[in-house]
Coordinates of C-alpha atoms and ligand atoms in Angstrom, one line a residue:
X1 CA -7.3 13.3 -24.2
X2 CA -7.5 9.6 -25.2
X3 CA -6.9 8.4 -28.4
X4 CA -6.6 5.2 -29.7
X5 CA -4.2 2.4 -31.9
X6 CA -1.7 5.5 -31.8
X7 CA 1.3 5.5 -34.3
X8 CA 4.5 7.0 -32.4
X9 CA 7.2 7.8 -35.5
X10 CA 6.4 11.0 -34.3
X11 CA 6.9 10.0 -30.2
X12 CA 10.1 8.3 -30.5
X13 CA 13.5 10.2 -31.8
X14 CA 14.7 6.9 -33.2
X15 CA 11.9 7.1 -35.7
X16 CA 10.8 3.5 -34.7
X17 CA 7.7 2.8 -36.5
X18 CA 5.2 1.4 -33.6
X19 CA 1.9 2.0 -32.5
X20 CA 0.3 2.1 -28.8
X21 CA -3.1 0.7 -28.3
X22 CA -4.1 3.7 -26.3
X23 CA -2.4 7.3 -25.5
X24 CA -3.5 9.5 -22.7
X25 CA -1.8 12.9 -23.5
X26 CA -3.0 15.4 -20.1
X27 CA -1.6 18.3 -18.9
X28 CA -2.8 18.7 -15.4
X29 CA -2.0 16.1 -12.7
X30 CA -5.6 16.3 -11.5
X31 CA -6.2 14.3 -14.9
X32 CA -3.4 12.0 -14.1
X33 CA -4.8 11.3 -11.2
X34 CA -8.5 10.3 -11.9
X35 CA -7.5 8.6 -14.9
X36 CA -5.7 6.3 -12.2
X37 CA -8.4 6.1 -9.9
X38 CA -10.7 5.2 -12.4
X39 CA -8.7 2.4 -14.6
X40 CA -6.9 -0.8 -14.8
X41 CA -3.5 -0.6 -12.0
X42 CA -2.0 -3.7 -12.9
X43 CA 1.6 -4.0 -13.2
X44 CA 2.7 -3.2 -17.0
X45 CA -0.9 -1.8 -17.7
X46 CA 0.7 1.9 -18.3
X47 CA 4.0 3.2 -19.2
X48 CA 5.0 6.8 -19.2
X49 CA 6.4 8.4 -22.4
X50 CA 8.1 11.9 -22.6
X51 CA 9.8 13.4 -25.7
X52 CA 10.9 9.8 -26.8
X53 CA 14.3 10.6 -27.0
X54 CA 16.0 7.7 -24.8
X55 CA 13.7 4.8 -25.1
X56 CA 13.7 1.8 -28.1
X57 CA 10.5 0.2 -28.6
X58 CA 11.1 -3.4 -30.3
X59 CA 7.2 -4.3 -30.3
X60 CA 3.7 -2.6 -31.0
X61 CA 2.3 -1.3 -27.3
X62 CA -0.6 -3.4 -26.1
X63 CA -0.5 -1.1 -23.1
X64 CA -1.8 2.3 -22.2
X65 CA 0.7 4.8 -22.7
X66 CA 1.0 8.4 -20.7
X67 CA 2.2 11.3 -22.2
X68 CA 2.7 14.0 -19.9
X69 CA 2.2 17.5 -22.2
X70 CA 2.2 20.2 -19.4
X71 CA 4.9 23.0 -20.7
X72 CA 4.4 25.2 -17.9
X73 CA 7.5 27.0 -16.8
X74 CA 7.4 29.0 -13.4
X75 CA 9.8 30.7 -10.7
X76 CA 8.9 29.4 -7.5
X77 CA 11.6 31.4 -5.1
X78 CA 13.9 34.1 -6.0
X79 CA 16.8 35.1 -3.5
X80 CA 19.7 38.0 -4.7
X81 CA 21.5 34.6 -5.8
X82 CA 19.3 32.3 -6.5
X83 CA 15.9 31.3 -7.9
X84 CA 13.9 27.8 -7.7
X85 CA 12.7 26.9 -11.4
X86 CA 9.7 24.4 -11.4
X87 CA 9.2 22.8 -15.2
X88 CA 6.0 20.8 -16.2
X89 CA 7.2 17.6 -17.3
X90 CA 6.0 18.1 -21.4
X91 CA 8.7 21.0 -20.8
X92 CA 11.2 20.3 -24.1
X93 CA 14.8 20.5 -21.6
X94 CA 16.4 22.8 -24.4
X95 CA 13.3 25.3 -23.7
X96 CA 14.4 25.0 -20.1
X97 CA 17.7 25.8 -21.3
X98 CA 17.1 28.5 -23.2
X99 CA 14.5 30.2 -20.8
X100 CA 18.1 29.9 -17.8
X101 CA 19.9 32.0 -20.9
X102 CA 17.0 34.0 -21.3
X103 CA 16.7 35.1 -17.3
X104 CA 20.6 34.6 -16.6
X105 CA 20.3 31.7 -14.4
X106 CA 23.3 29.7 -14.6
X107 CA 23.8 25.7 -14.0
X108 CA 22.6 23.8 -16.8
X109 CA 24.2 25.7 -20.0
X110 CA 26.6 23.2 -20.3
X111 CA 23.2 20.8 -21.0
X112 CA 22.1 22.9 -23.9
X113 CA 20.8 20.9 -26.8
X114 CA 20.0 17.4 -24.8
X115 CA 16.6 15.9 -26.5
X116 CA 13.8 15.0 -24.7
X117 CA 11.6 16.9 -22.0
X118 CA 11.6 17.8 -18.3
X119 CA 10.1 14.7 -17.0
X120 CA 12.6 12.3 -18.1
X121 CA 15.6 14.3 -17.1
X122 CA 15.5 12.8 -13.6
X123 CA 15.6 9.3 -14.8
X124 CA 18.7 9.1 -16.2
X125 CA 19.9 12.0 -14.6
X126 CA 21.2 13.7 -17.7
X127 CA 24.3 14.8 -18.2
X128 CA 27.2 16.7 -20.7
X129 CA 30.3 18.2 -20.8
X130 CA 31.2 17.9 -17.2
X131 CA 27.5 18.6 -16.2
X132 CA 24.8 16.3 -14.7
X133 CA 21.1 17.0 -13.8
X134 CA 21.5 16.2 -10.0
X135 CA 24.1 19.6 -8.8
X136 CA 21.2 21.6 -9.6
X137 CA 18.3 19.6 -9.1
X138 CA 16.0 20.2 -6.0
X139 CA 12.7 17.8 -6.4
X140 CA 10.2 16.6 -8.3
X141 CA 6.4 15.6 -7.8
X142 CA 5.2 12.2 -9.7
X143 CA 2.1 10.5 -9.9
X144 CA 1.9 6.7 -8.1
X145 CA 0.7 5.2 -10.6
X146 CA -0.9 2.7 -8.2
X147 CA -2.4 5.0 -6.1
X148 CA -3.0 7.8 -8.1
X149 CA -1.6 10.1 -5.0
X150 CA 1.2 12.8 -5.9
X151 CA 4.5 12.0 -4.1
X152 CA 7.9 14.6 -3.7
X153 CA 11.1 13.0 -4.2
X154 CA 13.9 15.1 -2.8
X155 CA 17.2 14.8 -4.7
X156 CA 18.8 12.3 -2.4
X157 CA 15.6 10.4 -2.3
X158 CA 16.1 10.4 -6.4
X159 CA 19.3 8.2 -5.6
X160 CA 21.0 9.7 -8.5
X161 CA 24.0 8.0 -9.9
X162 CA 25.8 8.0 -13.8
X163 CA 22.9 8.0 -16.2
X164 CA 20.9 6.4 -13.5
X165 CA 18.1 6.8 -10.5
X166 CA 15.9 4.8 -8.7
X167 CA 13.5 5.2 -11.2
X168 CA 15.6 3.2 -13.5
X169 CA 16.3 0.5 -10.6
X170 CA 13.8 0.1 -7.5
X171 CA 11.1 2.2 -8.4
X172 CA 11.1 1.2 -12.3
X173 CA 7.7 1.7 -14.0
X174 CA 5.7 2.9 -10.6
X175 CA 5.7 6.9 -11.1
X176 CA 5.1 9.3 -13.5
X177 CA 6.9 12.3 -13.0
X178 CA 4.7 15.6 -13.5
X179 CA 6.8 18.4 -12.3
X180 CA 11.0 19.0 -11.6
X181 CA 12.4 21.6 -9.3
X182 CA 15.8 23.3 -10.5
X183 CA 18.0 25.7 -8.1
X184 CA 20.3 27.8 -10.8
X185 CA 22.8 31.1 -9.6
X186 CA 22.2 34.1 -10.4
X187 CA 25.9 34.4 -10.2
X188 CA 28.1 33.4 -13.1
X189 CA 29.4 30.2 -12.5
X190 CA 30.6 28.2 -15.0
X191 CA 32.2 24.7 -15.5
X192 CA 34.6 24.4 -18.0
X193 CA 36.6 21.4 -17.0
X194 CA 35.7 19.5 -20.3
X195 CA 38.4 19.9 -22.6
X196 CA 37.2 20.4 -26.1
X197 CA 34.4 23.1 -24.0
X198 CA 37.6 25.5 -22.9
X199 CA 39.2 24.5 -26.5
X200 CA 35.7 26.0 -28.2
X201 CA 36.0 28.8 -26.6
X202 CA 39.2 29.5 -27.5
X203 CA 38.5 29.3 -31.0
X204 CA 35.6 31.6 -30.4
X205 CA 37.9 33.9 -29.5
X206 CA 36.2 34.1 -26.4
X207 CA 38.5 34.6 -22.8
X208 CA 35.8 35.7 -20.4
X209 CA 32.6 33.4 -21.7
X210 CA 29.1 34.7 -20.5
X211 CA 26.2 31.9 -20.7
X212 CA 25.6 32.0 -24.2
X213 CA 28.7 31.6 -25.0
X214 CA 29.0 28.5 -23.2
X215 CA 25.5 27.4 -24.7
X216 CA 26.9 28.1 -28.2
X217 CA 30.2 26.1 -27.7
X218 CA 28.5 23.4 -25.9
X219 CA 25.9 23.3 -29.5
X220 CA 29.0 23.7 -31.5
X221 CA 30.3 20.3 -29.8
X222 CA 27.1 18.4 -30.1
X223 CA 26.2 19.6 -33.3
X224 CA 29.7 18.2 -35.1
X225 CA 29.5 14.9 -33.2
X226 CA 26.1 13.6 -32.9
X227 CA 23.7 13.4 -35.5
X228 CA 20.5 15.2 -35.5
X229 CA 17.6 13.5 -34.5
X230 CA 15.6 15.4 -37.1
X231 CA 17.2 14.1 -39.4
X232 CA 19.2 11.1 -38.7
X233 CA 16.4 8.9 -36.2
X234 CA 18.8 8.0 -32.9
X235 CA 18.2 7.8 -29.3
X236 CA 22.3 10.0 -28.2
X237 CA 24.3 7.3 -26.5
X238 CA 23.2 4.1 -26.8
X239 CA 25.5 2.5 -24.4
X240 CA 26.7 3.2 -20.7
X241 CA 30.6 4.2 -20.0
X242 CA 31.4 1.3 -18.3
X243 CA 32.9 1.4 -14.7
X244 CA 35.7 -0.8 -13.8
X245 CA 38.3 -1.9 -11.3
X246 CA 41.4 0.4 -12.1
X247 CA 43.7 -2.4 -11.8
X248 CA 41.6 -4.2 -14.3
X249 CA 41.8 -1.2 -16.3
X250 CA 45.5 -1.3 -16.0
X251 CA 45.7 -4.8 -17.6
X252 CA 43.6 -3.6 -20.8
X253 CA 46.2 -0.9 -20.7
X254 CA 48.7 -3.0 -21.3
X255 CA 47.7 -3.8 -24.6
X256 CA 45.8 -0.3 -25.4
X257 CA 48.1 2.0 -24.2
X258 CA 46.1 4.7 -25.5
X259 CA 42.6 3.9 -24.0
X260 CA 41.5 6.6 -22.2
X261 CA 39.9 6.4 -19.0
X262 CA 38.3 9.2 -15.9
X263 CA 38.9 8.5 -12.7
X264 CA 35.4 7.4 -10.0
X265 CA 37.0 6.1 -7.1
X266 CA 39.9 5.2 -5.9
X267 CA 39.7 1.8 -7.4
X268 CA 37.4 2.0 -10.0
X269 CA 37.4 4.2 -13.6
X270 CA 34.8 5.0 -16.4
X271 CA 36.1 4.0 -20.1
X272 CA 34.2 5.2 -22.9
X273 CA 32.1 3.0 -24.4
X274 CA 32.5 4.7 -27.8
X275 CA 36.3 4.7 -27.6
X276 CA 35.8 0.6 -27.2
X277 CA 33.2 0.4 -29.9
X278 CA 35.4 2.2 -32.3
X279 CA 38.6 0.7 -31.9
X280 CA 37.0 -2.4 -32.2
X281 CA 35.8 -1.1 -35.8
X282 CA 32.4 -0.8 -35.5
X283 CA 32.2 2.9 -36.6
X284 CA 30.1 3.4 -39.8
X285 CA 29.0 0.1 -39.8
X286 CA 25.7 -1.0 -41.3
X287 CA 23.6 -4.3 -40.1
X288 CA 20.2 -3.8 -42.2
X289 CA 18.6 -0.5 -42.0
X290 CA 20.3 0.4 -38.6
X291 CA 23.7 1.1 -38.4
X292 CA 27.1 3.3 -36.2
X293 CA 27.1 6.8 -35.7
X294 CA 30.3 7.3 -38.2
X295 CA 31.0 10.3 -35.3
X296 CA 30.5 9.0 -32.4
X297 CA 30.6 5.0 -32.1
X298 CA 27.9 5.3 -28.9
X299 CA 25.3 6.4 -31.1
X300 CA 23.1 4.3 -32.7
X301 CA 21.4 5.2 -36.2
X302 CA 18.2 4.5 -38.0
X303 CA 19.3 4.4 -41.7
X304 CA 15.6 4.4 -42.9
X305 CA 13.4 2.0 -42.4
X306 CA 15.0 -0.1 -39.3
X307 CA 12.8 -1.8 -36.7
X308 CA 13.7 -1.7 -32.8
X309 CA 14.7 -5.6 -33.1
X310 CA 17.1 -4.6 -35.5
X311 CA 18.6 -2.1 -33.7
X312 CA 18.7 -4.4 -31.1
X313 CA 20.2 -6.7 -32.6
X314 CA 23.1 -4.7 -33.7
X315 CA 23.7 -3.5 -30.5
X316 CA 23.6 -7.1 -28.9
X317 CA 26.3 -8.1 -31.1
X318 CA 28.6 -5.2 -30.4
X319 CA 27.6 -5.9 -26.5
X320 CA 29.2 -9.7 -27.5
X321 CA 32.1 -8.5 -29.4
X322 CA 33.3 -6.1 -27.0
X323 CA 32.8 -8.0 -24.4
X324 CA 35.5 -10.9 -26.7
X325 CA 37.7 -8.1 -27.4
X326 CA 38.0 -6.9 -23.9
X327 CA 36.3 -8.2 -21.3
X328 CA 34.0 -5.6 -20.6
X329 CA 29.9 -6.2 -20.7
X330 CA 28.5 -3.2 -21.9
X331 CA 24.9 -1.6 -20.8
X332 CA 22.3 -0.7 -22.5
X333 CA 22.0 3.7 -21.4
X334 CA 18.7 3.5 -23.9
X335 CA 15.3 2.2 -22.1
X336 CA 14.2 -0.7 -24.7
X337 CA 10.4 -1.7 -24.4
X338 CA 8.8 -4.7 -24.7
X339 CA 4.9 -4.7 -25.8
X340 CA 4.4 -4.0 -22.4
X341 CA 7.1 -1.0 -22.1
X342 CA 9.1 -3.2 -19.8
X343 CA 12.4 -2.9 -19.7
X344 CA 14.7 -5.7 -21.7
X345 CA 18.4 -6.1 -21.0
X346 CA 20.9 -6.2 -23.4
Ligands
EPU401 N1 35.8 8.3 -28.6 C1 36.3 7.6 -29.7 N2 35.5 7.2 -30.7 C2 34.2 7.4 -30.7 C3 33.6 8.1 -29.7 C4 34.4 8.6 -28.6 O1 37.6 7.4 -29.7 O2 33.6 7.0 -31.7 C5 36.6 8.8 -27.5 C6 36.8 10.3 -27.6 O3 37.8 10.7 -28.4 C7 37.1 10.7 -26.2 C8 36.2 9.7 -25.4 O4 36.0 8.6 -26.3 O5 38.4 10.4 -25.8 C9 34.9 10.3 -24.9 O6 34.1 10.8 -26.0 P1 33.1 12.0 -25.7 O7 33.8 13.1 -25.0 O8 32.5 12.2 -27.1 O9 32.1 11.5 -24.7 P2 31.4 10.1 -24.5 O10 32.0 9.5 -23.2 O11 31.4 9.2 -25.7 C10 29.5 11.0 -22.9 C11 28.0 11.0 -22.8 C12 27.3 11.9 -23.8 C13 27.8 13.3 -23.6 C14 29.4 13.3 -23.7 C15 29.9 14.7 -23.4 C16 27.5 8.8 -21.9 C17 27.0 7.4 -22.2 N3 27.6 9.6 -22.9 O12 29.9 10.5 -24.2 O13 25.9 11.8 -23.6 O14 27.2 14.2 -24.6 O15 29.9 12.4 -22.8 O16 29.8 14.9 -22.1 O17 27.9 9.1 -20.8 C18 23.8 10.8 -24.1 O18 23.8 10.5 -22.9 O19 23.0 10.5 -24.9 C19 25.0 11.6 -24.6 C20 25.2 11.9 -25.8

């Protein structure tokens, strides 16, 4: 389905208030495909959109934009221990969720509550509470959107990384993705390494959690820390945990004895970017109509009536200061659109 000069407060969790020229909503690939075959291929001519729940737009979109609305969830291989779970990409990822509870297919409880759907999950390779996308993630199929010609990526061909895949580096902008493949246990296995997740628990008075329990804990976190998109427009993190050299990291300690850090490498740790942002005093702060999470310094708010340049210009001067205060350039985790729905850096 077409339709044109399309506003998208309702396609973007920030609540940004844009409009796309054109929106192709379609539910089978076949559609995807001949819509391809048949239209303009030049570069920045389409840009995919899921649940809008990591992306900034600064600018109306002079561009075609592709919304993938399939919702289909099906088992594709069963074994005693495990099954193979393929998701259309208009999948919501908590319905995912909840349909692994549902069945008792373990892996991705601890991502319970994550905005957005299926499609996107692979491009920034999701990830909470000691959990990421990529330990249980098989393949997908995409759309070339040059070609029009479906294409599997296996999950080292994904090149997954922290909040990152080749589709966010080499391969930016050329697929749409249309279907993921998940491999969950049957068995119970749980991960419940992140501290405040065991800490939950406990004051469920839970000692031997099943997979709602973990879900529930796991909502209980999110829930008191980041605001609800429903009600509070935001895109989750807006930044990146930085990674850098440990013995750079033990220099900042010096003077921030209390900045926490986890361990990547042996010569390189992850910082949080909210611990940085906060203690710098950014927290609850206000720049127009945009404005801190007063939670959770990493998450950017829409106050009301903001605009994506305002938001990104509050997050380009937080980029500036931290980077005075301590050295560190932060990244942009959000995908910010042009009018084109090209990427612009921080
Ligand atoms: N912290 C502060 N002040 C803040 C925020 C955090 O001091 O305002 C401190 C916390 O006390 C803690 C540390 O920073 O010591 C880490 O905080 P938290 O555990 O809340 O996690 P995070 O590193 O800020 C990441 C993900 C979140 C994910 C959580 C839990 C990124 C960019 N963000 O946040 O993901 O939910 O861990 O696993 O990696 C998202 O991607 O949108 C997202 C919300």
């Amino acid at each position: 389905m077409i339709m044109h000069h399309v506003q998208l407060d309702n396609y973007n969790t920030f609540g940004i208030k844009s409009r796309a020229r054109k929106l192709f909503t379609f539910d089978q690939t076949e559609e995807l495909q001949e819509y391809i075959r048949s239209n303009d291929k030049s570069p920045g001519s389409v840009v995919v959109l899921g649940g809008g729940s990591n992306v900034l737009f600064t600018d109306e979109l002079r561009t075609t934009v592709l919304h993938p609305a399939n919702r289909t969830i099906t088992v594709e291989e069963e074994t005693p221990t495990e099954v193979t779970v393929r998701a259309g990409a208009g999948v919501v990822w908590d319905e995912l969720v909840n349909f692994a509870l549902d069945h008792g297919y373990h892996g991705i409880e601890n991502l319970s509550m994550i905005p957005g759907h299926c499609g996107a999950a692979p491009i920034q390779n999701i990830g909470a509470y000691g959990t990421e996308l990529c330990e249980v993630f098989e393949k997908l199929q995409a759309v070339d959107l040059n070609t029009g010609n479906t294409v599997i990526f296996t999950s080292p061909e994904c090149e997954f990384g922290y909040r990152n895949s080749v589709f966010k580096t080499r391969a930016r902008g050329q697929y749409c993705i249309t279907d993921i493949y998940l491999k969950l246990s049957k068995l119970p296995r749980f991960n419940l390494e992140y501290g405040a997740l065991q800490a939950t628990l406990d004051e469920m008075g839970v000692a031997t959690p099943d997979l709602w329990d973990v879900s529930k804990a796991v909502r209980h976190i999110r829930s008191s820390k980041l605001p609800d998109p429903g009600k509070t427009g935001n895109a989750g993190s807006f930044f990146k945990n930085p990674v850098i050299e440990k013995t750079f990291y033990e220099s900042l300690q010096k003077r921030w004895p209390d900045m926490p850090c986890y361990k990547i490498s042996e010569t390189h740790v992850k910082v949080p970017a909210g611990w940085l942002i906060d203690k710098a005093g950014w927290k609850g702060f206000r720049y127009g109509k945009a404005g801190v999470h007063d939670k959770q310094a990493l998450v950017l708010i829409n106050l009301g009536d903001t605009t994506g340049k305002e938001v990104l210009e509050l997050a380009r001067k937080i980029r500036e200061d931290i980077y005075q205060h301590y050295g560190i350039e932060l990244q942009a985790e959000v995908n910010i659109w042009d009018r084109h729905g090209r990427h612009i850096e921080l």
